[in-house]
Coordinates of C-alpha atoms in Angstrom, one line a residue:
M1 CA 123.3 73.3 72.4
T2 CA 125.6 71.6 69.9
L3 CA 128.6 69.4 70.4
L4 CA 131.9 69.2 68.5
T5 CA 134.3 66.3 69.1
T6 CA 137.5 66.1 67.2
W7 CA 139.8 63.1 67.0
S8 CA 142.9 62.0 65.1
E9 CA 141.9 60.0 62.1
S10 CA 143.8 57.1 63.6
G11 CA 140.9 56.5 66.0
P12 CA 138.9 57.8 68.9
E13 CA 141.6 57.0 71.4
T14 CA 143.2 60.4 70.5
Q15 CA 140.8 63.2 71.2
V16 CA 141.8 66.6 70.1
R17 CA 138.8 68.7 71.1
R18 CA 135.4 68.5 72.7
T19 CA 133.3 71.6 73.1
S20 CA 129.7 72.7 73.2
D21 CA 130.4 76.4 72.9
P22 CA 128.8 77.7 69.6
A23 CA 131.5 80.3 69.1
E24 CA 134.3 77.8 69.6
I25 CA 132.6 75.4 67.2
A26 CA 132.2 78.0 64.5
E27 CA 135.8 79.1 64.9
A28 CA 137.1 75.5 64.8
L29 CA 135.2 74.7 61.6
K30 CA 135.8 77.9 59.8
P31 CA 139.4 76.9 58.6
L32 CA 137.8 73.8 57.0
G33 CA 135.4 76.0 55.0
V34 CA 132.5 74.7 57.0
R35 CA 129.7 77.1 57.8
Y36 CA 128.1 76.7 61.3
E37 CA 125.5 79.0 62.7
Q38 CA 122.4 79.0 64.8
W39 CA 119.1 80.3 63.7
P40 CA 116.3 81.4 66.0
I41 CA 114.2 78.5 67.2
R42 CA 110.5 78.7 66.4
E43 CA 108.9 76.9 69.3
D44 CA 105.5 76.9 67.7
V45 CA 106.7 74.7 64.8
P46 CA 105.8 71.0 65.5
F47 CA 108.6 68.5 65.5
D48 CA 107.1 66.8 62.5
A49 CA 105.9 69.9 60.7
D50 CA 105.2 69.7 57.0
S51 CA 107.1 71.7 54.3
D52 CA 104.6 74.6 54.1
T53 CA 104.7 75.1 57.9
V54 CA 108.6 75.0 57.9
F55 CA 108.9 77.4 55.0
A56 CA 106.4 79.8 56.6
A57 CA 108.3 79.8 59.9
Y58 CA 111.8 80.2 58.5
G59 CA 111.1 82.2 55.3
P60 CA 113.3 85.2 56.2
E61 CA 116.3 83.0 57.1
I62 CA 115.9 80.9 54.0
E63 CA 115.7 84.0 51.7
K64 CA 118.8 85.5 53.3
L65 CA 120.8 82.3 52.9
N66 CA 119.7 81.9 49.3
A67 CA 120.7 85.5 48.6
E68 CA 124.1 84.9 50.1
E69 CA 124.8 81.5 48.6
G70 CA 122.8 81.4 45.4
F71 CA 120.9 78.2 46.2
T72 CA 118.3 77.2 43.5
T73 CA 116.5 74.4 45.3
V74 CA 115.3 74.2 48.9
D75 CA 113.3 71.3 50.4
V76 CA 112.3 69.8 53.7
L77 CA 113.2 66.3 54.7
G78 CA 111.5 64.7 57.7
L79 CA 112.2 61.3 59.2
H80 CA 110.3 60.4 62.4
P81 CA 109.2 57.1 64.1
S82 CA 105.8 56.1 63.0
D83 CA 103.3 53.3 63.2
D84 CA 104.2 52.3 59.6
P85 CA 105.4 48.7 59.8
E86 CA 107.9 49.6 57.1
F87 CA 109.5 52.4 59.0
P88 CA 112.3 50.4 60.7
A89 CA 113.5 49.0 57.4
K90 CA 113.3 52.4 55.7
A91 CA 115.2 54.1 58.5
K92 CA 117.8 51.4 58.6
A93 CA 118.4 51.6 54.8
A94 CA 118.6 55.4 54.9
R95 CA 121.1 55.3 57.8
E96 CA 123.3 52.7 56.2
K97 CA 123.5 54.8 53.0
F98 CA 124.6 58.0 54.7
L99 CA 126.9 56.2 57.1
Q100 CA 129.3 55.4 54.3
E101 CA 132.1 57.9 53.8
H102 CA 131.5 60.1 50.7
T103 CA 132.0 63.4 49.0
H104 CA 129.9 65.6 46.7
D105 CA 131.6 66.9 43.6
D106 CA 129.0 69.4 42.4
D107 CA 127.3 70.8 45.5
D108 CA 127.7 71.7 49.2
E109 CA 125.7 69.8 51.8
V110 CA 123.8 72.4 53.7
R111 CA 121.3 71.5 56.4
F112 CA 119.2 73.4 59.0
F113 CA 117.7 71.3 61.8
V114 CA 114.1 72.3 62.4
S115 CA 113.8 69.5 65.0
G116 CA 115.6 66.5 66.2
S117 CA 119.3 65.9 65.7
G118 CA 122.0 64.2 63.7
I119 CA 125.8 64.0 63.5
F120 CA 128.0 65.1 60.5
Y121 CA 131.4 63.5 60.6
L122 CA 134.0 65.5 58.7
H123 CA 137.2 63.7 57.7
V124 CA 139.7 66.5 56.9
N125 CA 143.4 67.0 57.2
G126 CA 144.1 63.9 59.3
E127 CA 141.3 64.5 61.7
V128 CA 137.6 63.5 62.2
H129 CA 135.2 66.2 63.4
A130 CA 131.9 64.9 64.8
V131 CA 129.4 67.8 64.7
F132 CA 126.3 66.9 66.7
C133 CA 123.6 69.2 65.3
E134 CA 120.3 69.9 67.0
K135 CA 117.2 72.1 66.5
G136 CA 118.4 75.6 65.5
D137 CA 121.7 74.5 64.0
L138 CA 122.8 75.1 60.4
L139 CA 125.8 73.3 59.0
G140 CA 127.3 73.8 55.5
V141 CA 129.8 71.2 54.3
P142 CA 131.7 72.3 51.3
R143 CA 131.7 70.2 48.1
G144 CA 134.7 67.9 48.0
T145 CA 134.8 67.4 51.8
T146 CA 135.0 63.8 52.9
H147 CA 132.3 63.1 55.4
W148 CA 129.4 60.8 56.5
F149 CA 126.2 61.4 58.5
D150 CA 124.6 59.4 61.3
M151 CA 121.0 59.8 62.3
G152 CA 121.0 56.9 64.9
T153 CA 119.1 53.6 65.1
N154 CA 115.8 55.4 65.8
P155 CA 116.0 58.6 63.7
S156 CA 113.8 61.6 64.4
F157 CA 114.5 64.9 62.7
T158 CA 113.2 67.5 60.3
A159 CA 115.8 69.4 58.2
I160 CA 115.8 72.1 55.5
R161 CA 118.1 71.1 52.7
F162 CA 119.7 73.7 50.3
F163 CA 121.1 72.8 46.9
H164 CA 122.8 74.7 44.1
E165 CA 122.1 71.9 41.7
E166 CA 118.6 70.6 40.8
D167 CA 119.8 67.0 40.9
G168 CA 120.0 67.2 44.7
W169 CA 122.0 64.8 46.8
I170 CA 124.6 62.8 44.8
G171 CA 127.3 61.1 46.8
N172 CA 130.6 59.7 45.7
F173 CA 131.5 56.9 48.1
T174 CA 135.1 56.4 49.0
G175 CA 134.7 52.7 50.0
S176 CA 136.5 53.4 53.3
T177 CA 135.2 51.7 56.5
I178 CA 136.5 54.6 58.7
A179 CA 133.0 55.3 60.0
S180 CA 132.9 52.0 61.8
R181 CA 135.9 52.9 63.9
F182 CA 134.4 56.0 65.5
P183 CA 131.6 56.4 68.1
D184 CA 128.2 56.4 66.4
Y185 CA 125.2 58.7 66.9
D186 CA 123.7 56.6 69.7
T187 CA 126.9 56.5 71.7
I188 CA 127.6 60.2 71.3
A189 CA 124.0 61.2 72.0
A190 CA 123.8 59.2 75.2
G191 CA 127.0 60.9 76.5
Y192 CA 125.8 64.3 75.4
E193 CA 122.4 63.9 77.2
A194 CA 124.2 62.8 80.3
D195 CA 126.4 65.9 80.2
K196 CA 123.4 68.2 79.8
A197 CA 121.6 66.5 82.7
S198 CA 124.6 67.0 85.0
A199 CA 125.3 70.6 83.9

């Protein structure tokens, strides 16, 4: 299950939409040029699976999307808590980088969540759309779309990344502090889990 929350860009006091219905989410994001869909979940894939395991499990879906969109590079990014004493510092640095509002000039940002979760915040047409993505969710953010991403203070996810350009992820940061004015991953995730528990 995924969650979409939309607010006015003025702040989270003005909530426009909140839904966990996949069809409603796809319909709300479509006018923004954002691709949202759900792929079958492979329950036999470990949460911290390596690239070979992920590619083997999702080969048909990857090939289909590549054929549709013409991606030239596909990789797997995993970030999970570990006993590595450097993990907290690495995770904090990665989070702080992606938390800054940015755009991409030359490529879309397309991610499929194999495990775990993260939130893409899309700042478009005077609104902020927080898309909480979980295992099985694919989100495609068009190039030029102002956005940021939050993986939380204790990140744990594995995602397939799709690129048209071999250079991969290149962000153009706006310098805005808007991300600090909206609920972060930890806040939204806590409320989301509470909703699911009471459903």
